[in-house]
Short mmCIF file of C-alpha atoms and ligand atoms in Angstrom, two decimals:
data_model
loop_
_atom_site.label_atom_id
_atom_site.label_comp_id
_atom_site.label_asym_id
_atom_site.label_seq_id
_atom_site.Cartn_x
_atom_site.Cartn_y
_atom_site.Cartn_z
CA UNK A 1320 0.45 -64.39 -0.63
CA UNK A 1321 2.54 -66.82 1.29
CA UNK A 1322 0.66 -69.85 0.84
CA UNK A 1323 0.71 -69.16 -2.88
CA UNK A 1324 4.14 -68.32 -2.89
CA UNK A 1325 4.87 -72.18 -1.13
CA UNK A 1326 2.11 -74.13 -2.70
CA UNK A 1327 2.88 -72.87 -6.13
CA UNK A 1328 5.98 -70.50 -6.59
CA UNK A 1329 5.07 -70.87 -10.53
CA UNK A 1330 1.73 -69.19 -10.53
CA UNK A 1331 3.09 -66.73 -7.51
CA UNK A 1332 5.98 -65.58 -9.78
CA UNK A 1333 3.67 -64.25 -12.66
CA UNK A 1334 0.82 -62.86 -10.57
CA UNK A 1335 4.10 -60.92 -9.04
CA UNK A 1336 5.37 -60.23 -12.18
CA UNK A 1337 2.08 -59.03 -13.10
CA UNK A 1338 1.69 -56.74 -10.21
CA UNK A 1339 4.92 -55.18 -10.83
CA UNK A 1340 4.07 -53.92 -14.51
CA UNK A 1341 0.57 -52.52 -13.39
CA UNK A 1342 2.97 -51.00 -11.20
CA UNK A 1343 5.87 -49.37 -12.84
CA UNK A 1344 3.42 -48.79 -16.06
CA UNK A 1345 1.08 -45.66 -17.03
CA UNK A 1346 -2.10 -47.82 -17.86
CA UNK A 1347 -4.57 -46.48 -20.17
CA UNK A 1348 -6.70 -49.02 -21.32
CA UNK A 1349 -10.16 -46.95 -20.29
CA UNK A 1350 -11.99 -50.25 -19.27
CA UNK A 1351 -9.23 -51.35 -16.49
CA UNK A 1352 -8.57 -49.73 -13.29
CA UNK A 1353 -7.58 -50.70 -10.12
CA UNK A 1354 -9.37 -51.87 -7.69
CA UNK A 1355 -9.20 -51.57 -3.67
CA UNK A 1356 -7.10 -54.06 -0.65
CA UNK A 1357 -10.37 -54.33 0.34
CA UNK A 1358 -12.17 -55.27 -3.11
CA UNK A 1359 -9.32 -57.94 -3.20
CA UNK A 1360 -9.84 -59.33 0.43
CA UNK A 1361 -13.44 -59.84 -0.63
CA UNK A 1362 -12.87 -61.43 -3.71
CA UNK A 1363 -10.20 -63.60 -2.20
CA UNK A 1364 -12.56 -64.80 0.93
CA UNK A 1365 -14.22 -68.07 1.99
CA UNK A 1366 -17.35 -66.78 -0.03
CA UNK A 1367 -15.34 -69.04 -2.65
CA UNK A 1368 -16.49 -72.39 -0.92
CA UNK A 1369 -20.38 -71.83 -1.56
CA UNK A 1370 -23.05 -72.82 -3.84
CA UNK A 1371 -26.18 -70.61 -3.76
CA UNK A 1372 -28.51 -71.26 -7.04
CA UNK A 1373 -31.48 -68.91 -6.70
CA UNK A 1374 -32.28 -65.79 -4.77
CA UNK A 1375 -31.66 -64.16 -1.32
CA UNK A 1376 -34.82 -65.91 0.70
CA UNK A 1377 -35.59 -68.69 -2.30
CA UNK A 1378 -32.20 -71.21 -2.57
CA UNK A 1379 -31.98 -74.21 -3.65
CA UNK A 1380 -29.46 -75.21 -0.85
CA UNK A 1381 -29.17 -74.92 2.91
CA UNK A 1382 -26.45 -73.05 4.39
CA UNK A 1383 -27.60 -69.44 2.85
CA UNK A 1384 -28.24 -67.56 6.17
CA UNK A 1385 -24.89 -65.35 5.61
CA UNK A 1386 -25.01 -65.40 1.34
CA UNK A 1387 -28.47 -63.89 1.73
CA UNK A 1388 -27.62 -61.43 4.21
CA UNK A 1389 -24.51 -60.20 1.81
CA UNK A 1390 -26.64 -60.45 -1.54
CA UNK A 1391 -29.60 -58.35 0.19
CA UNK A 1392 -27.06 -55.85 1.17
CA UNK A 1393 -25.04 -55.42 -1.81
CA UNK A 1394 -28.67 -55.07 -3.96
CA UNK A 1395 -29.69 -52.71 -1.76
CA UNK A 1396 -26.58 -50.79 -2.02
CA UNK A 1397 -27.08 -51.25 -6.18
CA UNK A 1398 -30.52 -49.71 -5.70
CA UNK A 1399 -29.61 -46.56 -3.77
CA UNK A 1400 -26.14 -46.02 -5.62
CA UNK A 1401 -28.00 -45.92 -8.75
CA UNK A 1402 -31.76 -44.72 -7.66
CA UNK A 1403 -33.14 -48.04 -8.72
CA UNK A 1404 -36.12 -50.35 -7.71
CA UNK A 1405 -34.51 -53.30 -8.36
CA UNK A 1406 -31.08 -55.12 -8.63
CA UNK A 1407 -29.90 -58.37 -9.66
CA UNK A 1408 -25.61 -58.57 -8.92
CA UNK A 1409 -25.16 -62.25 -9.84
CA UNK A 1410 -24.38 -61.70 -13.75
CA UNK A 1411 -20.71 -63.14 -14.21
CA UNK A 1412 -19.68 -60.52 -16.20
CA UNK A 1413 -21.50 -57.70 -18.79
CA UNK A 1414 -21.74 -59.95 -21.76
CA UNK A 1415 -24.10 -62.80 -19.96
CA UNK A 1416 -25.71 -59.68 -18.34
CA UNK A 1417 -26.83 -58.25 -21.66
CA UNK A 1418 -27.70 -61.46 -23.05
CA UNK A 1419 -29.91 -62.14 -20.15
CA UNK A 1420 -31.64 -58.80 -20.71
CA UNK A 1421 -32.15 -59.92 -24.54
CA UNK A 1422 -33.57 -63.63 -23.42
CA UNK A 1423 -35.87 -61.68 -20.92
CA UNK A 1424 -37.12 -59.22 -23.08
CA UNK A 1425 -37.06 -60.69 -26.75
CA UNK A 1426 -38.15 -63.81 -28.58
CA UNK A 1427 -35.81 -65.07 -30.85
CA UNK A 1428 -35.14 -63.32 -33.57
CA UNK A 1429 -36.75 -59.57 -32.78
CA UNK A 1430 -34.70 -56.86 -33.59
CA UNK A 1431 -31.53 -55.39 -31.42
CA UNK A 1432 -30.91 -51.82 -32.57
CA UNK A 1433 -27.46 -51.01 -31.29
CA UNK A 1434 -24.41 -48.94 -31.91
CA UNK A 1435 -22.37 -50.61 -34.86
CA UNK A 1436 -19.07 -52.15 -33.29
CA UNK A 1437 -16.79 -49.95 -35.68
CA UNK A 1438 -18.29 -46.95 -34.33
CA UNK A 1439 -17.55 -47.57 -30.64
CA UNK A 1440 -20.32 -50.03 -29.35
CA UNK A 1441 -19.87 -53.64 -27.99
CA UNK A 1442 -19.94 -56.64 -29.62
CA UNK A 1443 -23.20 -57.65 -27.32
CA UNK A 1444 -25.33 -55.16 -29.06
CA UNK A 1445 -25.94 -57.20 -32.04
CA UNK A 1446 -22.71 -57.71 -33.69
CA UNK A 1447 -22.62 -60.44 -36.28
CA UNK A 1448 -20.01 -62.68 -34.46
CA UNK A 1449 -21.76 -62.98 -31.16
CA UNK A 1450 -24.45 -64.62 -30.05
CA UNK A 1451 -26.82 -60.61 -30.27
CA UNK A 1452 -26.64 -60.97 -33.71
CA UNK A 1453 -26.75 -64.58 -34.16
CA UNK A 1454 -29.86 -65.28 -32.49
CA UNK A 1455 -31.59 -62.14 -32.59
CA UNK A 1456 -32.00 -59.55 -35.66
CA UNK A 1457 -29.05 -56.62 -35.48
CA UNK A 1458 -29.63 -53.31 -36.55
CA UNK A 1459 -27.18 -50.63 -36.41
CA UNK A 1460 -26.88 -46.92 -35.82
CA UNK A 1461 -23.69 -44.97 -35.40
CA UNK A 1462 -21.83 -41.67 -35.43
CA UNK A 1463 -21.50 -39.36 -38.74
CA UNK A 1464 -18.19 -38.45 -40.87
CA UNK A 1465 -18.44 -35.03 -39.62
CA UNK A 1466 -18.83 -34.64 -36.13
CA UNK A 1467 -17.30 -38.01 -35.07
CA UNK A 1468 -20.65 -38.16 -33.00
CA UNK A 1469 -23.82 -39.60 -32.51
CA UNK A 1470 -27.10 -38.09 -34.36
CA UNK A 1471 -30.22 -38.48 -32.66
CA UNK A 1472 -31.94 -37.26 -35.54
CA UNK A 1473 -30.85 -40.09 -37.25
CA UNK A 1474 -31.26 -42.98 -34.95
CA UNK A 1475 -34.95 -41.67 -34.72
CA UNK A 1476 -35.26 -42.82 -38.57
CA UNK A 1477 -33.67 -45.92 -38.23
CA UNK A 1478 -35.47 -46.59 -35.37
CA UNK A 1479 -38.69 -45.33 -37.14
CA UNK A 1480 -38.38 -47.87 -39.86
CA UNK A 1481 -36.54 -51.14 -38.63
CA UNK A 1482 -39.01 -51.07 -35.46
CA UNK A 1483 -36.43 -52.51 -32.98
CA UNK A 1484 -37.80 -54.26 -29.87
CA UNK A 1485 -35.14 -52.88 -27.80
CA UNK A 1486 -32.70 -50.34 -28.45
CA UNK A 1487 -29.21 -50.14 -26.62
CA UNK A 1488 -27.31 -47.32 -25.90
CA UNK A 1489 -23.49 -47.48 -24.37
CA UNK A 1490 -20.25 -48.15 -25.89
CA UNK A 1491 -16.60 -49.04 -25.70
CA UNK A 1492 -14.76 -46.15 -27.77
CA UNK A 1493 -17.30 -43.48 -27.62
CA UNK A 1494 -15.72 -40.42 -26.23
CA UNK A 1495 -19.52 -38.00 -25.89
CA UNK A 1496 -22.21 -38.22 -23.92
CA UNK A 1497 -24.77 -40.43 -24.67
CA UNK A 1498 -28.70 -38.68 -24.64
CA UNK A 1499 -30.01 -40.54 -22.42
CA UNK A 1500 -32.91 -39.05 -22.63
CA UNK A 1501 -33.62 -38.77 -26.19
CA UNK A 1502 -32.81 -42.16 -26.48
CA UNK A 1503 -35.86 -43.35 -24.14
CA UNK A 1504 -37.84 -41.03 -25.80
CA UNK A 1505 -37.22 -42.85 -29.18
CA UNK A 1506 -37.80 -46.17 -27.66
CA UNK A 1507 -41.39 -44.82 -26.18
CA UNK A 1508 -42.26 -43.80 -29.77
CA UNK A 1509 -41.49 -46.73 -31.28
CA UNK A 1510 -42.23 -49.45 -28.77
CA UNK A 1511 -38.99 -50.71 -28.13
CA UNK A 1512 -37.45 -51.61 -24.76
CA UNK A 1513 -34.54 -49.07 -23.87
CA UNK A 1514 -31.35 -50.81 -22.27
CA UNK A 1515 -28.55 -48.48 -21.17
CA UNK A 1516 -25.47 -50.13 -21.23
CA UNK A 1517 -23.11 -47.90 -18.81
CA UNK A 1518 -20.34 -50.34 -18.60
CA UNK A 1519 -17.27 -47.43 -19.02
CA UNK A 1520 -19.02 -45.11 -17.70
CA UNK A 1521 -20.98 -46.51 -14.43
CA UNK A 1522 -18.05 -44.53 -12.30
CA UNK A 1523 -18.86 -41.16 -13.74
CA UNK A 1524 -22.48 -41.76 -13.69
CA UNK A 1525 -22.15 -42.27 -10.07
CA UNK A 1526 -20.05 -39.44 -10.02
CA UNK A 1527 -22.54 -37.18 -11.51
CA UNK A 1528 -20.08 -36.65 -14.21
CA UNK A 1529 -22.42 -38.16 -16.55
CA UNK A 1530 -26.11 -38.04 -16.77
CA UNK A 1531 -27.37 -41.04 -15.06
CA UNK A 1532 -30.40 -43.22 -17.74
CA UNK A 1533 -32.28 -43.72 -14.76
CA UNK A 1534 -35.11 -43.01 -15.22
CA UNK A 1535 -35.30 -42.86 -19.04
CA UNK A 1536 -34.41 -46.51 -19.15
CA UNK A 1537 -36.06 -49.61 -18.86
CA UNK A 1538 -33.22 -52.09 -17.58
CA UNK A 1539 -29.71 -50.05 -17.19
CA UNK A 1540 -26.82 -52.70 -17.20
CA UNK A 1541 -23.02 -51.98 -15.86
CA UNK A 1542 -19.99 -54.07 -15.51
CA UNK A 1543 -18.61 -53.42 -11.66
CA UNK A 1544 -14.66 -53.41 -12.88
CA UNK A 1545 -14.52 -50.21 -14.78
CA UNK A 1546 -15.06 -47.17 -13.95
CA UNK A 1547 -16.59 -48.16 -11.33
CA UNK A 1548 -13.61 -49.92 -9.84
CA UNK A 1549 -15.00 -53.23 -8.49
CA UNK A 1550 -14.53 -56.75 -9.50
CA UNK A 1551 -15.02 -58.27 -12.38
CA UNK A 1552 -19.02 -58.75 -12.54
CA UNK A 1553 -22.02 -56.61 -13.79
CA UNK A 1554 -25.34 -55.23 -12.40
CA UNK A 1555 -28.34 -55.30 -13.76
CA UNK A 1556 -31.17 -52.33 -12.76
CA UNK A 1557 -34.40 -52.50 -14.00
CA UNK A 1558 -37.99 -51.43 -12.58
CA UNK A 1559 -39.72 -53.73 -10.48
CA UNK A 1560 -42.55 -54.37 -13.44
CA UNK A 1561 -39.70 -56.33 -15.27
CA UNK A 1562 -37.72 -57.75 -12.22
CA UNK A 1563 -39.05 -60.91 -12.47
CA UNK A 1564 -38.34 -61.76 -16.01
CA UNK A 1565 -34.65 -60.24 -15.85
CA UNK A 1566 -33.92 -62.05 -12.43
CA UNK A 1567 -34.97 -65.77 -14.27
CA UNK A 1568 -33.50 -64.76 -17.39
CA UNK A 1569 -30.14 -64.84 -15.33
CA UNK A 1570 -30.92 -67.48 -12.87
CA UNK A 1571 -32.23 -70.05 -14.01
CA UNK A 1572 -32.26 -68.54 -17.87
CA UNK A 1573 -28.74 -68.49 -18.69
CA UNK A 1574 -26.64 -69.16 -15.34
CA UNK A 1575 -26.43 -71.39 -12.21
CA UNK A 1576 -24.88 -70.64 -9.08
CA UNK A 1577 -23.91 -67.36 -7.97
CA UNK A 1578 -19.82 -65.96 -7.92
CA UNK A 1579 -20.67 -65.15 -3.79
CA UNK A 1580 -16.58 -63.93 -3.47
CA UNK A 1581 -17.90 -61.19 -6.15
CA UNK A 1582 -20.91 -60.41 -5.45
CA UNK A 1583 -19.23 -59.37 -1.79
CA UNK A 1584 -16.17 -57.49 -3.79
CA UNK A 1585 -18.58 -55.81 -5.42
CA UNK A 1586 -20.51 -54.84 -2.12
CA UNK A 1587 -17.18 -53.49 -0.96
CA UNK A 1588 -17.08 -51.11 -4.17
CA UNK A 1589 -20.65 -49.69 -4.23
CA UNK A 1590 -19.65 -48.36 -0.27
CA UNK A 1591 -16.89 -47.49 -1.37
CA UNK A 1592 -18.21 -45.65 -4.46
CA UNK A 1593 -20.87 -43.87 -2.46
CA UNK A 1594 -18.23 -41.65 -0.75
CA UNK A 1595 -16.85 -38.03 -1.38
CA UNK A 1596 -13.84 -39.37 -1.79
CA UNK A 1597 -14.78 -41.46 -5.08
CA UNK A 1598 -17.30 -38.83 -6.73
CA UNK A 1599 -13.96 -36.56 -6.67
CA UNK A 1600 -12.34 -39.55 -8.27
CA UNK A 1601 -14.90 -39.71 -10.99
CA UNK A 1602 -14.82 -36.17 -11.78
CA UNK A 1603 -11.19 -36.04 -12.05
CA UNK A 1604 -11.01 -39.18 -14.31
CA UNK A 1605 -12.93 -36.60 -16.69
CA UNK A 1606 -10.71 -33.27 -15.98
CA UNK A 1607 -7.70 -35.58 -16.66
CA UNK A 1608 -9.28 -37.03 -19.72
CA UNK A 1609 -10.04 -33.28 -21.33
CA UNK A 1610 -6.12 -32.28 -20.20
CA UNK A 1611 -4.57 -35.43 -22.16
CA UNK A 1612 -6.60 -34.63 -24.86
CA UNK A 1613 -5.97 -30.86 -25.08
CA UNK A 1614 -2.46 -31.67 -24.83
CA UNK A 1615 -2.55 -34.33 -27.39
CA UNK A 1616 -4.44 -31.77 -29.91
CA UNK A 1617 -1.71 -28.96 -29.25
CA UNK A 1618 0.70 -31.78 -30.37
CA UNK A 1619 -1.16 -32.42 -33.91
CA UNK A 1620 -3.34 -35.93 -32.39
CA UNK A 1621 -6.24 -36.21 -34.66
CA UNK A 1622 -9.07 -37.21 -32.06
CA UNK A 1623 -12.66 -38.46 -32.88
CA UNK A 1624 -14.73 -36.28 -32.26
CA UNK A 1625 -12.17 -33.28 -31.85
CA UNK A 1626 -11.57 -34.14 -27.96
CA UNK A 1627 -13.31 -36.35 -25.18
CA UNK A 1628 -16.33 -35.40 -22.53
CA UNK A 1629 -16.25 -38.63 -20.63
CA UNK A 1630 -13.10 -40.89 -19.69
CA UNK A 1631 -11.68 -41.92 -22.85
CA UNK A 1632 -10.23 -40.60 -25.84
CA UNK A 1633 -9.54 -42.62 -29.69
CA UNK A 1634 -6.97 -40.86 -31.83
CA UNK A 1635 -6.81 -41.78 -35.27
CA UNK A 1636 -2.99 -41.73 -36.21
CA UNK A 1637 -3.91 -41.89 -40.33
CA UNK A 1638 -2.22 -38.05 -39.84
CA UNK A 1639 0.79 -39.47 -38.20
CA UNK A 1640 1.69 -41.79 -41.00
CA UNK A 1641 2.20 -44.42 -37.92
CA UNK A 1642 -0.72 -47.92 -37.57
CA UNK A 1643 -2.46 -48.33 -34.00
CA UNK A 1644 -1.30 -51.58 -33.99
CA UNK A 1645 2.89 -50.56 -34.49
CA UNK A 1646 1.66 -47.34 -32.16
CA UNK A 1647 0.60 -49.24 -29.15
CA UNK A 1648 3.17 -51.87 -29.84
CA UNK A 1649 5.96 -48.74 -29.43
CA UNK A 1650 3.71 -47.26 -26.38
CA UNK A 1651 4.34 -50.76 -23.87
CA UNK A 1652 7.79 -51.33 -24.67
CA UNK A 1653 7.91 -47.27 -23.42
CA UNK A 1654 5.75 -48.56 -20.53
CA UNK A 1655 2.74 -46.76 -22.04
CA UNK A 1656 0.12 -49.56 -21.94
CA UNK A 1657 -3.31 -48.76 -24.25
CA UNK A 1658 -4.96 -50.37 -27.49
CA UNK A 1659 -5.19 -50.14 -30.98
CA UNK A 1660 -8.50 -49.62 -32.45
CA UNK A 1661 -10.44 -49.21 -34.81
CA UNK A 1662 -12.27 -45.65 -35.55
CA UNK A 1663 -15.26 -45.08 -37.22
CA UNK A 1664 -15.03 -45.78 -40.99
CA UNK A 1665 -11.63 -46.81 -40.72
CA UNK A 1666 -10.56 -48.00 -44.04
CA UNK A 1667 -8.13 -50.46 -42.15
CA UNK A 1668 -9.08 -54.26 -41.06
CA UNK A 1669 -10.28 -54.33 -37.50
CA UNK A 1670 -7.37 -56.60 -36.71
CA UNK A 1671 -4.76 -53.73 -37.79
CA UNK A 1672 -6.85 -50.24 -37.58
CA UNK A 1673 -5.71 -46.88 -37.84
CA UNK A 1674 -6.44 -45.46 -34.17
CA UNK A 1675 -5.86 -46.48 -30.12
CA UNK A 1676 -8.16 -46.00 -27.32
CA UNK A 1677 -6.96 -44.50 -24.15
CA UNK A 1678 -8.48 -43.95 -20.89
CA UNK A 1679 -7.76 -42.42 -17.86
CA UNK A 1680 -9.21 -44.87 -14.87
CA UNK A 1681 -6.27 -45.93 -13.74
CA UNK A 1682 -3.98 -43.12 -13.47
CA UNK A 1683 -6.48 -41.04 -12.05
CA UNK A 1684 -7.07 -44.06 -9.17
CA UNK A 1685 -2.84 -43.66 -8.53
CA UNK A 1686 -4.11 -39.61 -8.10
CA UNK A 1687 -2.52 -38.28 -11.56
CA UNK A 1688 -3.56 -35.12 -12.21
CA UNK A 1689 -3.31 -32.53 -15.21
CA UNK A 1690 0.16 -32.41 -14.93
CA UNK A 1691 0.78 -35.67 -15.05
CA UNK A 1692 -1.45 -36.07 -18.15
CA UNK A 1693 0.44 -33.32 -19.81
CA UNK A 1694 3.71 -35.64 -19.48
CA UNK A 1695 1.76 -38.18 -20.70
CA UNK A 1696 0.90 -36.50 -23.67
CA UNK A 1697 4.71 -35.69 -24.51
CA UNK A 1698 5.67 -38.97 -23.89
CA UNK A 1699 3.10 -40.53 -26.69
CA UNK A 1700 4.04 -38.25 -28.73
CA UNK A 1701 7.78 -38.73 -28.24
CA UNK A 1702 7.09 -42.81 -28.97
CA UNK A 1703 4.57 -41.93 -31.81
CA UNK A 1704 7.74 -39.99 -33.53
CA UNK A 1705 9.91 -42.53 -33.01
CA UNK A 1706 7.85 -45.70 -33.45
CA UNK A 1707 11.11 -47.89 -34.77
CA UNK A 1708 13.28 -46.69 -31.91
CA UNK A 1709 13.20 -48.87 -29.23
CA UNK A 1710 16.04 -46.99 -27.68
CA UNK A 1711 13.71 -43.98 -27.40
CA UNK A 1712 11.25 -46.52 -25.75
CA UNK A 1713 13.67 -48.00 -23.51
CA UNK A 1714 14.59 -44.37 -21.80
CA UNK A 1715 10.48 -43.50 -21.69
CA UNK A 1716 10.33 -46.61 -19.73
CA UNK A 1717 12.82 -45.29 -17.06
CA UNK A 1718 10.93 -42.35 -17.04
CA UNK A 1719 7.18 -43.29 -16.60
CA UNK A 1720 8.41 -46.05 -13.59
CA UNK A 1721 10.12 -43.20 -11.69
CA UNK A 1722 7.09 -40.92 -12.24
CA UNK A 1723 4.79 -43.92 -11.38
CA UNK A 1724 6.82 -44.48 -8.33
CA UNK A 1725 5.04 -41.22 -6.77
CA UNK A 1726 1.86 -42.36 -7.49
CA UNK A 1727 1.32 -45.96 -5.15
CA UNK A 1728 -1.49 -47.73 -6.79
CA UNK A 1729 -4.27 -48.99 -4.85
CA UNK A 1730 -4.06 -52.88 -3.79
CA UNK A 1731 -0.47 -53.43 -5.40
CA UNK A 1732 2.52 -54.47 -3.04
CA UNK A 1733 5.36 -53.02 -2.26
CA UNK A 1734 8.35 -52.83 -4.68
CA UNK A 1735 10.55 -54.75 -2.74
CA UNK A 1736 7.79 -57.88 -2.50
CA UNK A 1737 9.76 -61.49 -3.77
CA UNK A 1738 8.77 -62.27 -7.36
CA UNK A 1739 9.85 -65.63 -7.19
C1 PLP B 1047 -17.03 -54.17 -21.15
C2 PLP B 1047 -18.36 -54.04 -21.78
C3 PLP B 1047 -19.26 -55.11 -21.86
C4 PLP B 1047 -18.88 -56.53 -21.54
O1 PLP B 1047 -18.35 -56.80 -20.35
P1 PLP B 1047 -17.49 -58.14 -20.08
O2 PLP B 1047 -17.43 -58.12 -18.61
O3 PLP B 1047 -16.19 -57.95 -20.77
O4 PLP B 1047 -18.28 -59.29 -20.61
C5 PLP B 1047 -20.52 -54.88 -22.37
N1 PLP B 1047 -20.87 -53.66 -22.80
C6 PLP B 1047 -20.03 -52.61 -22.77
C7 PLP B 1047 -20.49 -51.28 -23.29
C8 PLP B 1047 -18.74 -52.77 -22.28
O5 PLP B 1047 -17.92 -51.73 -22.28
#
């Protein structure tokens, strides 16, 4: 980063600065990870300079003859990753990709059926203050008091009487499986469109660490900077019956030209996640996942659910007498970085709930294992004892950068790089 570092030491200093905490920190926010050099050299290229509105073979400018050749490679790749007939990879991100699926699918005003935002799903499944449940008619299913989990009997009835035109299945804080399959068979009965939103979990899917909603569903969207460790972007699947309408809801529905430097990145990740290598990775992200939360449990953690099948786990610290938000506060001055959230009928405002979210992307991309969890575990449980003593904190620090220091993350520098 030399030319940054001349042009604009100012900007140079924080990205460094940046780099180094990713670095010497144990980062468990389950929708980050870290992504390849390569991803970065991709995202970073001369793919920057272009404008490319429309498809691979129908542009509205000259100049395409390399664009198309990367987009028709990187669908492709999104097809047989996936076992899909058709790809779109130009939605900026997995919000504007599930909006497009809603403008393609649904007049104004039909009904959304998705999991209710306080029970783990995402805002873009018809919650109130975005524009799902603004311009389209929410309703909600989510899990019971008892099991912490999702009941299919139950979202048959709801879906049985509010007649949803398209039901959506994924989440943000849901630490299960999702039925897949039961879920498409629901939509059949009642004549809904099924989306599967796989965003956390695309990695795992790919991974066969999950059960993959191809081919229960009728579009399956995924962000490409999750699990999946790409850039920041999303993929949209569908059948080729509905390609059409999903590839004009995005272009020229919703967006105009295509992010080419990402759409190459996240070429770069689907070859990359097509190896042995990374359906090792995904499995371990879920072996790590069940050790932190086994170790978390033999410590007295209350988890949702009573543990975690998938990457993520949400402990509600009501038990602990200690607030997510002062929790995860404690956790980053200890170099512990996760969030506080809410859990499902938290009695708490969303702003301050009772719980935090953790995930284990990341550290299993450094190549943490159980062991390494198992510290983990201690170390929360140290800063969760001893949430108002940041001398506690300050000595956790020490010890998570000199364990960190063993595990090189992908596509950092080197400690000694200049910050400044
Ligand atoms: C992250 C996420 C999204 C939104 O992705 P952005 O890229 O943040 O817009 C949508 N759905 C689910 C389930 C997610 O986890």
């Amino acid at each position: 980063m030399e030319a940054l570092r001349a042009t604009d030491p100012e900007i140079y200093g924080l990205v460094r600065r940046e780099e180094r905490y990713q670095r010497d920190s144990v980062r468990l926010i389950p929708s980050e990870n870290y992504v390849s050099q390569a991803v970065l050299d991709a995202s970073g290229s001369v793919l920057q300079n272009k404008y490319s509105e429309g498809y691979a073979g129908r542009r509205y400018y000259e100049g395409q003859r390399y664009i198309d050749k990367i987009e028709s490679l990187v669908c492709a790749r999104a097809c047989a990753l996936f076992s899909a007939e058709h790809a779109n990879v130009q939605p900026y991100s997995g919000s504007p990709a599930n909006l497009a699926v809603y403008c393609a699918l649904l007049q104004p005003g039909e009904t959304i059926m998705g999991m209710a935002l306080p029970h783990g799903g995402h805002l873009t499944h018809g919650w109130d203050v975005s524009a799902s449940g603004r311009f389209w008619h929410p309703v909600r299913y989510g899990v019971t008091r008892e099991t912490g989990r999702i009941d299919m009997d139950q979202v048959r009835e709801i879906a049985r009487q509010q007649r949803p035109r398209i039901i959506v299945a994924g989440a943000t804080a849901y630490p299960r499986q999702f039925d897949f399959s039961a879920f498409g068979e629901i939509a059949r009965e009642v004549g809904a469109y099924f989306l599967a939103d796989i965003s956390h979990i695309a990695g795992l899917v790919v991974a066969e660490a999950h059960p993959s909603p191809l081919p229960h569903a009728d579009v399956v969207m995924t962000t490409t900077h999750k699990t999946l460790r790409g850039p920041r972007g999303a993929i949209l699947l569908c059948r080729e019956t509905l390609a059409e309408s999903i590839d004009k809801a995005v272009f020229p529905g919703l967006q105009g030209g295509p992010h080419n430097q990402t759409t190459a990145a996240i070429g770069v990740a689907l070859r990359e996640a097509a190896t042995p290598e990374f359906h090792a990775y995904g499995r371990q992200i879920v072996s790590n996942a069940r050790a932190l939360a086994e170790e978390l449990l033999a410590r007295g953690f209350d988890l949702v659910s009573g543990g975690t099948d998938n990457h993520l786990i949400l402990i509600d610290l009501t038990g602990k007498g200690v607030i997510g938000k002062k929790a995860s506060k404690a956790l980053d001055r200890a170099g512990i970085v996760c969030n506080y959230n809410t859990v499902p009928f938290d009695p708490r405002k969303p702003f301050s709930p009772s719980g935090i979210r953790l995930g284990t992307p990341s550290v299993t991309s450094r190549g943490m294992r159980e062991p390494e969890m198992r510290r983990i575990a201690a170390w929360i449980d140290e800063v969760v004892a001893h949430v108002d003593d940041q001398e506690v904190h300050k000595r956790i620090a020490g010890e998570v950068r000199e364990m960190c220091r063993a595990f090189p993350a992908p596509g950092l520098g080197r400690e000694g790089d200049p910050v400044v």
